[in-house]
Structures are given as C-alpha cells and as structure tokens.
Coordinates of C-alpha atoms and ligand atoms in Angstrom, one line a residue:
V173 CA -10.5 -4.4 28.7
F174 CA -6.8 -3.9 27.9
A175 CA -4.1 -1.5 28.9
L176 CA -2.6 0.4 26.0
S177 CA 0.9 0.5 27.4
P178 CA 4.3 -0.2 25.9
V179 CA 6.9 -2.7 26.9
D180 CA 10.7 -2.4 27.0
A181 CA 11.9 -2.9 23.4
T182 CA 15.4 -3.8 24.6
A183 CA 14.2 -6.6 26.9
L184 CA 11.0 -8.1 25.5
P185 CA 8.8 -10.1 27.8
A186 CA 9.4 -13.9 27.4
P187 CA 6.9 -15.8 25.1
S188 CA 4.0 -17.2 27.0
A189 CA 4.1 -20.8 28.3
R190 CA 1.2 -21.8 26.0
S191 CA 3.0 -20.5 22.9
L192 CA 6.2 -22.3 23.9
Q193 CA 4.3 -25.5 24.1
S194 CA 2.9 -24.9 20.6
F195 CA 6.2 -23.7 19.0
E196 CA 7.6 -27.1 18.0
A197 CA 4.2 -28.2 16.6
L198 CA 4.1 -25.0 14.5
K199 CA 7.6 -25.5 13.3
N200 CA 6.9 -29.1 12.3
M201 CA 3.6 -28.1 10.6
L202 CA 5.3 -25.4 8.6
D203 CA 8.7 -27.0 7.8
G204 CA 10.5 -24.6 10.1
R205 CA 8.7 -21.4 9.0
A206 CA 8.1 -20.2 12.5
S207 CA 10.2 -18.0 14.8
N208 CA 10.1 -16.7 18.3
S209 CA 13.4 -14.9 18.1
A210 CA 13.5 -11.5 19.7
V211 CA 14.3 -9.8 16.4
D212 CA 11.3 -11.3 14.7
R213 CA 8.9 -10.6 17.7
L214 CA 10.1 -7.0 17.8
S215 CA 9.7 -6.5 14.0
Y216 CA 6.1 -7.8 14.1
A217 CA 5.2 -5.9 17.3
R218 CA 4.0 -2.8 15.5
D219 CA 2.6 -1.3 12.3
M220 CA 2.8 2.3 11.2
W221 CA 0.5 3.8 13.9
P222 CA 2.4 6.9 14.9
L223 CA 1.8 6.1 18.6
A224 CA 4.2 3.2 18.2
L225 CA 6.7 5.5 16.5
L226 CA 6.5 7.8 19.5
W227 CA 7.2 4.8 21.8
I228 CA 10.1 3.5 19.7
R229 CA 11.9 6.8 20.1
Q230 CA 11.9 6.0 23.8
Q231 CA 13.1 2.4 23.1
K232 CA 9.6 1.0 23.9
C233 CA 7.2 -0.9 21.7
P234 CA 3.8 -2.4 21.7
P235 CA 3.5 -5.9 23.3
P236 CA 5.1 -8.3 20.8
P237 CA 3.6 -11.5 19.4
D238 CA 4.9 -14.8 21.0
V239 CA 5.6 -16.4 17.6
V240 CA 5.7 -15.3 13.9
V241 CA 4.7 -17.8 11.3
W242 CA 4.9 -17.8 7.5
P243 CA 2.3 -20.1 5.9
T244 CA 2.4 -20.8 2.2
S245 CA -1.1 -22.2 1.7
E246 CA -4.7 -22.0 2.8
E247 CA -4.4 -25.5 4.3
E248 CA -1.5 -24.4 6.5
I249 CA -3.6 -21.5 7.7
V250 CA -6.5 -23.8 8.6
N251 CA -4.0 -26.0 10.6
I252 CA -2.5 -23.0 12.4
I253 CA -6.0 -21.7 13.4
Q254 CA -7.0 -25.2 14.7
L255 CA -3.9 -25.4 16.8
A256 CA -4.5 -21.8 18.1
R257 CA -8.0 -22.7 19.0
Q258 CA -6.9 -25.7 21.1
Q259 CA -4.2 -23.6 22.8
K260 CA -6.4 -20.4 23.1
L261 CA -3.6 -18.4 21.4
P262 CA -4.5 -15.2 19.5
V263 CA -3.9 -15.2 15.7
I264 CA -3.1 -11.8 14.2
P265 CA -3.2 -11.6 10.4
F266 CA -0.2 -9.6 9.1
G267 CA 0.0 -8.2 5.6
A268 CA 2.9 -5.7 5.3
G269 CA 2.3 -3.8 8.5
S270 CA 1.6 -0.5 6.8
G271 CA -1.6 0.0 8.7
V272 CA -1.8 3.2 10.8
C273 CA -4.3 2.2 13.5
G274 CA -2.6 -0.6 15.4
G275 CA -4.4 -3.3 13.5
T276 CA -1.6 -5.8 13.7
W277 CA -0.7 -5.1 17.4
A278 CA -0.5 -8.3 19.5
L279 CA -2.1 -6.9 22.6
R280 CA -2.4 -10.4 24.1
G281 CA 0.6 -11.9 22.4
G282 CA -0.1 -15.0 20.3
I283 CA 0.7 -15.8 16.7
S284 CA 1.5 -13.2 14.1
L285 CA 0.4 -14.7 10.8
D286 CA 2.5 -13.2 8.0
L287 CA 0.6 -13.8 4.8
K288 CA 3.2 -12.6 2.3
K289 CA 4.1 -16.1 1.1
L290 CA 0.6 -16.4 -0.4
D291 CA 1.9 -14.5 -3.4
S292 CA 0.5 -16.3 -6.5
I293 CA -0.7 -14.1 -9.4
S294 CA -2.8 -15.8 -12.1
S295 CA -2.7 -14.7 -15.7
V296 CA -5.4 -12.2 -16.5
D297 CA -8.6 -13.7 -17.9
P298 CA -8.9 -11.4 -20.9
V299 CA -12.6 -12.1 -21.5
S300 CA -13.9 -11.4 -18.0
Q301 CA -11.0 -9.0 -17.2
T302 CA -10.1 -10.5 -13.9
V303 CA -7.0 -11.6 -12.1
T304 CA -6.8 -14.1 -9.1
V305 CA -4.1 -13.5 -6.5
G306 CA -2.9 -14.7 -3.2
S307 CA -3.8 -12.3 -0.4
G308 CA -0.1 -11.7 0.5
V309 CA 0.8 -10.2 -2.9
M310 CA 2.4 -6.8 -2.5
G311 CA 0.6 -3.9 -4.3
E312 CA 3.5 -2.7 -6.4
T313 CA 4.3 -6.3 -7.5
L314 CA 0.8 -6.8 -8.7
E315 CA 0.5 -3.5 -10.5
R316 CA 3.8 -4.1 -12.4
R317 CA 2.7 -7.6 -13.4
L318 CA -0.6 -6.2 -14.7
N319 CA 1.1 -3.3 -16.5
A320 CA 3.3 -5.8 -18.4
G321 CA 0.2 -7.4 -19.9
G322 CA -1.4 -4.0 -20.7
Y323 CA -3.7 -3.9 -17.6
T324 CA -4.0 -1.9 -14.4
L325 CA -5.8 -2.6 -11.2
G326 CA -6.4 1.2 -10.8
H327 CA -5.6 1.0 -7.1
F328 CA -2.7 3.3 -6.0
P329 CA -2.6 3.9 -2.2
S330 CA 0.4 6.0 -1.2
S331 CA 1.6 2.8 0.6
I332 CA 1.5 0.7 -2.6
Y333 CA 5.2 -0.3 -2.1
T334 CA 4.5 -1.5 1.5
S335 CA 1.0 -3.0 1.5
T336 CA -0.7 -6.3 0.5
V337 CA -3.9 -7.1 -1.3
G338 CA -5.2 -8.8 1.9
G339 CA -4.4 -5.8 3.9
W340 CA -6.3 -3.6 1.4
L341 CA -9.4 -5.8 1.7
A342 CA -9.2 -6.0 5.4
A343 CA -9.0 -2.3 5.9
R344 CA -11.1 -1.2 2.9
S345 CA -8.3 0.8 1.3
A346 CA -8.6 3.7 -1.2
G347 CA -6.1 4.6 -3.9
Q348 CA -5.2 8.0 -5.3
L349 CA -7.3 7.3 -8.5
S350 CA -10.3 6.1 -6.6
S351 CA -12.7 8.7 -8.1
R352 CA -12.4 6.8 -11.4
Y353 CA -11.7 3.2 -10.4
G354 CA -13.4 3.1 -6.9
K355 CA -12.1 1.8 -3.6
I356 CA -10.7 -1.7 -3.2
E357 CA -14.2 -3.0 -2.4
D358 CA -15.4 -1.9 -5.8
M359 CA -12.6 -4.0 -7.5
V360 CA -13.2 -7.3 -5.7
V361 CA -15.1 -9.9 -7.6
S362 CA -14.9 -12.7 -5.0
A363 CA -12.7 -13.9 -2.1
R364 CA -11.7 -17.0 -0.3
V365 CA -11.4 -16.8 3.5
V366 CA -10.6 -19.0 6.5
L367 CA -12.8 -18.3 9.6
G368 CA -11.7 -18.3 13.2
T369 CA -13.4 -21.8 13.4
G370 CA -11.0 -23.1 10.8
E371 CA -13.9 -23.4 8.3
R372 CA -13.2 -22.2 4.7
A373 CA -15.6 -20.0 2.8
Q374 CA -15.7 -18.8 -0.9
S375 CA -17.9 -15.8 -1.7
E376 CA -20.1 -16.0 -4.7
V377 CA -18.9 -14.4 -8.0
F378 CA -22.2 -12.8 -8.7
S379 CA -24.2 -12.3 -5.5
N380 CA -27.6 -14.0 -5.6
N381 CA -30.6 -12.0 -4.4
G382 CA -30.7 -11.7 -0.6
P383 CA -27.8 -10.9 1.7
S384 CA -24.3 -11.3 0.2
Q385 CA -21.4 -12.7 2.1
L386 CA -18.5 -10.7 0.6
P387 CA -19.4 -7.4 2.2
L388 CA -19.3 -9.2 5.6
W389 CA -15.6 -9.9 5.2
L390 CA -14.5 -6.6 3.7
G391 CA -13.2 -4.2 6.3
S392 CA -13.3 -6.8 9.0
E393 CA -9.5 -6.2 9.8
G394 CA -8.6 -9.8 10.6
T395 CA -11.3 -10.1 13.3
L396 CA -13.7 -12.4 11.5
C397 CA -11.6 -14.2 8.9
V398 CA -8.2 -14.4 7.1
F399 CA -8.3 -13.6 3.4
T400 CA -6.4 -16.2 1.4
Q401 CA -7.2 -15.6 -2.3
V402 CA -8.9 -12.8 -4.1
C403 CA -10.3 -12.4 -7.6
L404 CA -10.0 -8.7 -8.7
R405 CA -11.4 -6.7 -11.6
V406 CA -8.7 -5.2 -13.9
F407 CA -8.9 -2.4 -16.5
P408 CA -7.0 -1.8 -19.7
K409 CA -4.0 0.5 -18.9
A410 CA -5.0 4.1 -19.8
E411 CA -3.8 5.3 -23.2
A412 CA -3.8 8.9 -22.1
Q413 CA -3.5 11.1 -19.0
V414 CA -4.8 14.6 -19.2
F415 CA -3.9 17.0 -16.4
R416 CA -5.3 20.4 -15.4
A417 CA -4.8 22.6 -12.3
F418 CA -6.7 25.6 -11.0
E419 CA -6.4 28.3 -8.4
M420 CA -9.8 28.5 -6.8
K421 CA -11.0 31.5 -5.0
S422 CA -11.6 29.6 -1.8
V423 CA -12.1 26.1 -0.4
E424 CA -15.9 26.6 -0.7
V425 CA -15.6 27.4 -4.4
G426 CA -13.3 24.5 -5.0
L427 CA -15.6 22.1 -3.3
E428 CA -18.6 23.4 -5.3
A429 CA -16.6 22.9 -8.5
I430 CA -16.0 19.2 -7.6
R431 CA -19.6 18.7 -6.6
L432 CA -20.8 20.1 -10.0
M433 CA -18.4 18.0 -12.0
F434 CA -19.6 14.8 -10.3
R435 CA -23.2 15.8 -10.8
E436 CA -22.5 16.3 -14.5
G437 CA -21.2 12.7 -14.7
L438 CA -17.5 13.6 -14.9
R439 CA -15.1 11.2 -13.2
P440 CA -11.6 12.6 -12.9
A441 CA -9.2 9.8 -11.9
V442 CA -7.5 12.3 -9.6
V443 CA -9.3 15.1 -7.9
R444 CA -7.4 16.9 -5.1
L445 CA -8.4 20.2 -3.6
Y446 CA -5.8 21.6 -1.1
D447 CA -6.9 24.0 1.6
P448 CA -5.2 27.4 1.5
F449 CA -2.4 26.5 3.8
D450 CA -1.8 23.1 2.1
S451 CA -1.9 24.9 -1.3
A452 CA 0.8 27.4 -0.1
L453 CA 3.0 24.5 1.0
A454 CA 2.3 22.6 -2.2
S455 CA 3.2 25.6 -4.4
N456 CA 6.9 24.4 -4.5
S457 CA 8.2 28.0 -4.6
H458 CA 11.6 27.6 -2.9
S459 CA 12.9 31.0 -3.9
K460 CA 12.2 34.2 -2.0
P461 CA 9.3 36.1 -3.6
E462 CA 10.1 39.3 -5.4
A463 CA 6.9 41.1 -4.5
E464 CA 7.1 41.2 -0.7
S465 CA 3.3 41.1 0.1
P466 CA 2.5 39.6 3.5
A467 CA 0.9 36.5 1.8
A468 CA 3.9 35.9 -0.5
M469 CA 6.4 36.3 2.3
T470 CA 4.4 34.0 4.6
R471 CA 4.2 31.4 1.8
W472 CA 7.9 31.6 1.3
A473 CA 8.5 31.3 5.1
L474 CA 6.2 28.3 5.3
T475 CA 8.0 26.6 2.4
K476 CA 11.2 27.0 4.4
L477 CA 9.5 25.9 7.5
R478 CA 8.3 22.8 5.9
R479 CA 11.9 21.8 5.1
H480 CA 13.1 22.5 8.6
M481 CA 10.0 22.0 10.6
A482 CA 11.5 21.9 14.1
P483 CA 9.8 20.5 17.2
H484 CA 10.2 24.0 18.8
T485 CA 8.0 25.5 16.0
L486 CA 5.5 22.7 16.1
G487 CA 5.1 23.1 19.9
H488 CA 3.3 26.4 19.2
P489 CA 0.5 25.2 16.8
V490 CA -1.9 28.0 17.7
I491 CA 0.5 30.7 16.3
L492 CA 1.1 28.5 13.2
N493 CA -2.5 27.9 12.6
R494 CA -3.3 31.6 12.9
L495 CA -1.0 32.2 9.9
Q496 CA -3.7 30.5 7.8
K497 CA -5.6 33.8 7.7
A498 CA -2.9 35.1 5.3
F499 CA -4.2 32.8 2.6
S500 CA -7.5 32.2 0.9
K501 CA -6.8 30.6 -2.5
S502 CA -7.1 26.8 -2.9
R503 CA -5.3 24.7 -5.4
L504 CA -7.3 22.1 -7.4
I505 CA -5.5 19.3 -9.3
L506 CA -7.4 17.2 -11.8
M507 CA -6.3 14.2 -13.9
F508 CA -8.5 12.4 -16.4
E509 CA -7.3 9.1 -17.9
G510 CA -8.5 6.5 -20.4
E511 CA -9.1 6.8 -24.1
P512 CA -7.4 10.1 -25.4
E513 CA -10.4 11.8 -27.0
R514 CA -12.8 11.1 -24.2
S515 CA -10.2 12.2 -21.6
N516 CA -9.7 15.4 -23.4
D517 CA -13.4 16.0 -23.7
E518 CA -13.9 15.4 -20.0
E519 CA -11.1 17.7 -19.1
K520 CA -12.6 20.4 -21.3
A521 CA -16.0 20.0 -19.5
A522 CA -14.3 20.2 -16.1
R523 CA -12.4 23.3 -17.1
A524 CA -15.7 25.0 -18.1
V525 CA -17.1 24.2 -14.6
C526 CA -14.1 25.7 -12.9
L527 CA -13.7 28.8 -15.1
Q528 CA -17.4 29.6 -14.6
L529 CA -16.7 29.7 -10.9
G530 CA -13.9 32.3 -11.4
A531 CA -10.9 29.8 -11.3
V532 CA -7.5 30.7 -12.6
D533 CA -6.2 28.1 -15.0
L534 CA -2.7 26.9 -13.8
G535 CA -2.2 24.6 -16.8
Q536 CA -0.9 21.0 -16.7
A537 CA 2.4 21.4 -14.8
P538 CA 1.1 21.2 -11.2
G539 CA -0.7 17.9 -11.9
K540 CA 2.4 16.4 -13.6
V541 CA 4.6 17.4 -10.7
W542 CA 2.0 15.9 -8.3
L543 CA 2.1 12.6 -10.2
K544 CA 5.9 12.5 -10.1
K545 CA 6.0 13.1 -6.4
R546 CA 2.9 11.2 -5.4
Y547 CA 4.6 8.7 -3.2
D548 CA 7.1 11.1 -1.6
V549 CA 5.0 13.0 0.9
S550 CA 4.0 10.2 3.2
Y551 CA 7.5 9.0 3.8
R552 CA 8.6 12.5 5.0
M553 CA 6.9 11.5 8.2
S554 CA 10.1 9.7 9.4
T555 CA 12.1 12.9 9.3
I556 CA 9.5 14.6 11.5
I557 CA 9.4 11.8 13.9
D558 CA 13.3 11.7 14.1
A559 CA 13.2 15.4 14.8
G560 CA 11.2 14.7 18.0
A561 CA 7.8 15.7 16.7
F562 CA 4.7 13.6 15.7
A563 CA 2.8 13.6 12.4
D564 CA -0.4 11.8 11.7
A565 CA -3.3 11.9 9.3
M566 CA -7.1 11.7 9.9
E567 CA -9.2 10.8 6.9
V568 CA -12.9 11.1 7.3
A569 CA -15.7 11.5 4.7
A570 CA -18.9 13.5 4.7
P571 CA -21.8 14.3 2.4
W572 CA -21.5 17.5 0.4
S573 CA -24.0 19.2 2.7
K574 CA -21.7 18.6 5.7
V575 CA -18.1 18.8 4.3
L576 CA -17.5 22.4 5.1
A577 CA -18.9 22.0 8.7
V578 CA -16.6 19.0 9.2
Y579 CA -13.6 21.0 7.8
S580 CA -14.2 23.9 10.2
A581 CA -15.0 21.9 13.2
V582 CA -11.9 19.6 13.0
R583 CA -9.6 22.6 12.3
K584 CA -10.9 24.4 15.4
A585 CA -10.8 21.3 17.6
A586 CA -7.2 20.3 16.5
A587 CA -5.7 23.8 16.4
P588 CA -4.5 23.9 20.1
F589 CA -2.6 20.6 19.7
A590 CA -1.2 20.5 16.2
F591 CA -0.4 22.4 13.0
V592 CA -3.4 21.4 10.8
L593 CA -3.5 21.0 7.0
C594 CA -6.2 19.5 4.9
H595 CA -6.9 18.3 1.4
F596 CA -10.1 16.9 -0.1
S597 CA -9.9 13.9 -2.4
H598 CA -11.8 10.6 -3.1
A599 CA -14.9 12.4 -4.5
Y600 CA -18.3 10.9 -5.0
V601 CA -21.6 12.2 -6.4
E602 CA -22.8 12.6 -2.8
G603 CA -19.7 13.8 -0.9
C604 CA -15.9 13.4 -0.5
S605 CA -13.1 12.6 1.9
L606 CA -11.3 15.1 4.0
Y607 CA -7.6 14.3 4.7
F608 CA -6.3 16.2 7.7
S609 CA -2.5 16.2 8.3
F610 CA -1.5 17.0 11.9
L611 CA 2.0 18.0 12.9
G612 CA 2.8 18.5 16.6
A613 CA 5.3 18.4 19.3
A614 CA 5.8 19.1 23.0
S615 CA 8.7 19.7 25.3
N616 CA 9.3 16.0 26.0
E617 CA 8.2 12.5 24.8
R618 CA 5.6 12.0 27.5
E619 CA 4.0 15.4 26.8
S620 CA 4.0 14.6 23.1
E621 CA 2.0 11.4 23.7
V622 CA -0.5 13.2 25.9
R623 CA -0.9 15.9 23.3
Y624 CA -1.2 13.3 20.6
H625 CA -4.1 11.5 22.4
R626 CA -5.9 14.8 23.2
L627 CA -5.6 15.9 19.6
W628 CA -7.2 12.7 18.3
T629 CA -10.0 12.7 20.9
H630 CA -11.0 16.3 20.1
A631 CA -10.5 16.0 16.3
L632 CA -12.4 12.8 15.8
S633 CA -15.3 13.9 18.2
A634 CA -15.5 17.1 16.2
A635 CA -15.7 15.3 12.9
L636 CA -18.4 13.0 14.1
A637 CA -20.5 15.7 15.7
A638 CA -20.3 17.8 12.5
G639 CA -21.6 14.9 10.3
G640 CA -18.4 13.1 9.3
N641 CA -17.7 9.3 9.6
V642 CA -15.0 7.5 11.7
S643 CA -12.7 6.6 8.8
H644 CA -12.8 6.7 5.0
H645 CA -9.9 4.3 4.2
H646 CA -7.3 3.9 7.0
G647 CA -9.5 1.6 8.9
V648 CA -10.3 1.3 12.6
G649 CA -7.7 -1.0 14.4
I650 CA -7.4 -0.2 18.1
H651 CA -7.0 3.5 17.5
K652 CA -10.6 4.3 16.5
A653 CA -12.3 1.2 18.0
E654 CA -14.3 3.1 20.6
A655 CA -15.6 5.7 18.1
F656 CA -16.4 2.9 15.6
Q657 CA -18.3 0.9 18.2
R658 CA -20.3 4.0 19.1
S659 CA -21.1 4.7 15.5
L660 CA -22.7 1.2 15.0
G661 CA -25.8 2.0 17.0
A662 CA -28.3 -0.9 16.8
A663 CA -26.0 -2.9 14.5
R664 CA -23.5 -3.4 17.4
P665 CA -25.0 -6.6 18.8
V666 CA -25.4 -7.9 15.3
L667 CA -21.7 -7.5 14.6
Q668 CA -20.9 -9.0 18.0
A669 CA -23.0 -12.1 17.2
L670 CA -21.3 -12.4 13.8
K671 CA -17.9 -12.3 15.7
R672 CA -19.1 -15.1 18.1
R673 CA -20.2 -17.3 15.1
C674 CA -17.0 -16.7 13.0
D675 CA -14.6 -16.8 15.9
P676 CA -16.2 -18.5 19.0
D677 CA -12.9 -18.6 20.9
G678 CA -12.1 -15.0 20.3
I679 CA -8.7 -15.8 18.9
L680 CA -8.8 -13.7 15.7
N681 CA -7.1 -10.3 16.1
P682 CA -8.6 -9.6 19.6
H683 CA -9.7 -6.0 20.4
K684 CA -9.5 -4.7 16.9
L685 CA -12.7 -2.9 15.8
G686 CA -13.5 -3.1 19.5
L687 CA -14.4 -6.8 19.2
E688 CA -13.2 -9.2 21.8
Ligands
FAD921 C1 3.0 6.0 4.2 C2 1.6 5.4 4.2 C3 0.7 5.8 3.3 C4 -0.6 5.2 3.3 N1 -1.5 5.5 2.3 C5 -2.7 4.9 2.2 C6 -3.5 5.2 1.1 O1 -3.3 6.0 0.2 N2 -4.7 4.5 1.1 C7 -5.1 3.6 2.0 O2 -6.2 3.1 1.9 N3 -4.3 3.4 3.1 C8 -3.1 4.0 3.2 N4 -2.2 3.6 4.2 C9 -2.7 2.7 5.2 C10 -2.3 1.2 4.9 O3 -1.3 1.1 3.9 C11 -3.5 0.5 4.5 O4 -4.4 0.3 5.6 C12 -3.3 -0.9 3.9 O5 -4.5 -1.4 3.5 C13 -2.7 -1.9 4.9 O6 -2.2 -3.0 4.2 P1 -1.1 -4.0 4.8 O7 -0.9 -5.2 3.9 O8 0.1 -3.3 5.2 O9 -1.9 -4.5 6.1 P2 -1.4 -4.6 7.6 O10 -1.0 -3.3 8.2 O11 -0.5 -5.7 7.8 O12 -2.8 -5.0 8.3 C14 -3.9 -4.1 8.3 C15 -5.1 -4.9 9.0 O13 -5.5 -5.9 8.1 C16 -5.5 -7.1 8.7 N5 -5.0 -8.1 7.6 C17 -3.9 -8.0 6.8 N6 -3.9 -9.0 5.9 C18 -5.0 -9.7 6.1 C19 -5.5 -10.8 5.5 N7 -4.9 -11.5 4.5 N8 -6.7 -11.3 6.0 C20 -7.3 -10.7 7.0 N9 -6.9 -9.6 7.6 C21 -5.7 -9.1 7.2 C22 -4.5 -7.0 9.8 O14 -4.8 -7.9 10.8 C23 -4.8 -5.6 10.3 O15 -5.9 -5.5 11.1 C24 -1.0 4.2 4.2 C25 0.0 3.9 5.2 C26 1.2 4.4 5.2 C27 2.2 4.0 6.3

C-alpha cells in the first residue's frame, strides 16, 4: 500500500539514512558516477505522466530517488543490485523518462538506475539482418545509424527523440509504422537481462519448443529484470513511400475499410483513421470558410480553438463534446512503403476497397503533411499544461467486433470530464488500437487533479467493460496498475510467484504493474 501524494519540489526530503550509508560505496564502485544532489534527485523524480506535470505547476513533485547512478556495463549493474539487496534499497531502471504512467517514479526512494551510458551499437550483420545494441541507446540515434547503412528498425514512436531501446522493451512500445513492422516485441531477436537477484540471463535466439523466456521479460517495466543488451531485427530502408488519404462517410465505414484491407493481406505501414472531430481539427484549414454552413463554421471555429485552447473553454467539456454532432466524416490516412512497384500495387488495392465503400479520394497531400508533422503533435501538450489545463492520451485495443462499442463507451464516460478526440491506428487482422486524446481543466489546480482522476477511472472502466484492454503500448506503471492486476485473473498469482523468484527482496521498481 502506498500513498500517491507529492512532496515539496523546492525542499526535497533528505535522502534516507540507508542510502547515505551506501552512497560512498556506489561512488567508488562507479568511479564517481553517482549523485544525490537535489537537482539530480528532482530531475529523476518524474517521467511524463501528466499527473506529475499537474503537480509541478504547483511546485510539487513525486517522491524523488535518494541517489542517481550511471553504470556503463552489465557488471556494474550486477554490483549495484547486489549492494541494493544488502541495503534493501529500491532500484528503479530509468531509460529516458518519457513513460507516461509513472513507471520511473521512486515511490519508496532508492536508486534511480540511468541506463543511457549502455549505448553501444554494433555494425549490422548483413546476412542475418540484425543489430546488437546497449539498452540505453536513444531511439533517434539508433535509427540514424541504421539509415546511414541503408537499414531501418521500422520503430517510430512519437517519442523517438526522447526514449531508449530498453524503455521500449520494458513498456512494449509501438511505433507509427507498426502495421507493417510490428510492435517492438516483434523486432526483438534476443535480450540480455540482470535479475533482481543479481543473476544474469540471456534469452535464446530461436526459442526451443516449450515455454520461452524472452516474453517473460518483455513488458515487465523494470519489475523483474534490467535489460542490458538487445539484438534487434532490421529491414532494408524503404525505396518508396506511397501515400493516399480518403474522406470516409463515417467512423464505422472507415473501420470497415481497414478491416477489409487487412483481411485481404494488405499491410499499410501507416493506417490512421481520425474520428469526425479529430478529422475536423486535422484538416489544417486555418482560413475562414467561404460557404458558411454550420459544419464548415464549426470546423473553422475549432481550428481556432485548438490554437488558443483556453482553460476556460476546456472547463466546459460537455458543450464542446456536443459540437461533435456537427460532423460525420472521418479522415483516413494510408502510407505503403517498400519496393516501389509492390507499394504502388498495394496502394491501388487499398484504394479500391475504400472507393467501393463510397470514400472520397483526397490524394497524397494529407499523408505527406502528416509525415512532416508526425512528431509535432505530442509536444503541444506542454502549451496546454502551461495554460493551466491537462492533456492526456488513453490507448487501448479491441477486436474488430468490439472496437465501435469501446469507442462509444469511452466517449460517453469521458465526456463530462474532458474534451475527447479519438483516432484509430496500429491495425491488425483481428482488431486495432483506439487512441483517445483528453483535454480538460477546472477552476483550480486541486479541482483539475480530481477531475483528471475521475476521467481516468470512468474512461478506463468503460473501455474494459466494452471489451477493450488496459493498454496497447504506453504500459501500466502505477497509473493503470490496479486495472492491470484485475485483468490478470488466474494468472495473477503466477506473476506474483515470478516476481518473488526474480526479485526476492522486492527491490526492483516496487509497486509498478501492481507488484510489490
Ligand atoms: C510525447 C510522447 C509521445 C509518446 N509516443 C509514444 C509512441 O508513439 N509509442 C509508444 O509506445 N510510446 C510512446 N510514448 C511513451 C514512452 O515514450 C514509451 O513508453 C517508451 O517506451 C519509454 O521509453 P523510455 O526509455 O523513456 O523509458 P522510461 O520512461 O525511462 O521507463 C519506462 C519503464 O521502463 C522501465 N525501463 C526503462 N529502461 C529499462 C531497462 N533497460 N530495463 C528494464 N526496465 C527499464 C522503467 O523502469 C519504467 O518502468 C510517448 C511518450 C511521450 C511523452
């Protein structure tokens, strides 16, 4: 049991006595690469969970770690863990802190284990098409290095500039081109880990028959092991990218088009269907419409609103959400990539599916604009937070038979608390992910926090009740721990037993995934 309450960011609690006893030993062990300065403890106290951003506006922060360390090798990690076991100090693996669920929060203090100095990148094995990297390599650094040799990893999370390979594996990340290249777990060939006992393990390259160890570590969010080295599959860099966008009659028709494409065997690298409100905002029409139809005027007003989204406006989400009725059309963006002729053929086949369902062909431009701006959107969050509002995203997945039910249920549940937008991406033969954006505000900081928690409780419960899952790619952390534990059913004691075996002293990232 823990209290999720902030501390004063301007006067941090002193490091624990046990951590002070270990500090000199850590410094000696790591040639000085350890710090318990206030600035370092404050920097590592949070990740990008918007709850912390709400606190920081009030000069508060999550409980900080006692110490931050920067190991450079697997051996040093083993030594740190052994010392932490003796001293019963928590160890919190830290990639780049871009997680959005409190996965790196040091709820019981302890050692924040920054892994970014494990940054080796091997040359690509051109026969097997693999690369072996340290778990602390930053996403963008790896992709640039691969591109220089004519390869790509095919993994493009919106946080690529601010996340690490180890963080991707730990949270089972998905990139924007996942419909062609898969999620990160589809790209991992093997991994080396250090357990909470200090033991090292290396997963097999090709799993034997029988249970395989790699899937146990993937998604474990630093609670079972620390990833140290990863072997990843790479692909030849695409020769061509072919874009096409459509206006679909409705969300229902758009989803049906995607389902049919995947059933036919088409694999667009990018497939993004924006719900009518999100489509209106994505239309980029900044000039006042000439034809003053209610829908065109509302769209224009919303475009303006997006630019100057004020807390006052967001404090009345019910009215904003009702405006959605003025829209019905949904925008679909597709991008195929690979060998030119095959990409063109696939685009032609996808176009036939869409046109048969009454779509209007919008040409290539919207897709090209999306590609250019694809990392912009997420970082707009800071403007909204600065303006005194909150913004967050809930990404769940559901089978095709339940996607619409999840969409309606979440919108209804969230509508009283936040302005709700949704797009559908990361498609599969059997279903897809729904990415809800929430924008909200209240009259003061405290009220905003209450509203934020109510929003999440209602929205996530609605998603689960309608047949969605807890999370598609942002992970669980502290934020969704309770819902995740409930979703485990009979597997719950099995996971707890695994935790006890891998981490008998309960030092590895306590409380995350709901594991002590
Ligand atoms: C603007 C923005 C956009 C985002 N877009 C996407 C997106 O498109 N797709 C997506 O999947 N996610 C996205 N995210 C979420 C986040 O980037 C991912 O969860 C990412 O995988 C986290 O990587 P990180 O290195 O920053 O990990 P951190 O935040 O440092 O850690 C995340 C979790 O992994 C654990 N961990 C980190 N490194 C290791 C390791 N080596 N061994 C064991 N455990 C470890 C931590 O303890 C923690 O529990 C986004 C976040 C932001 C802020």
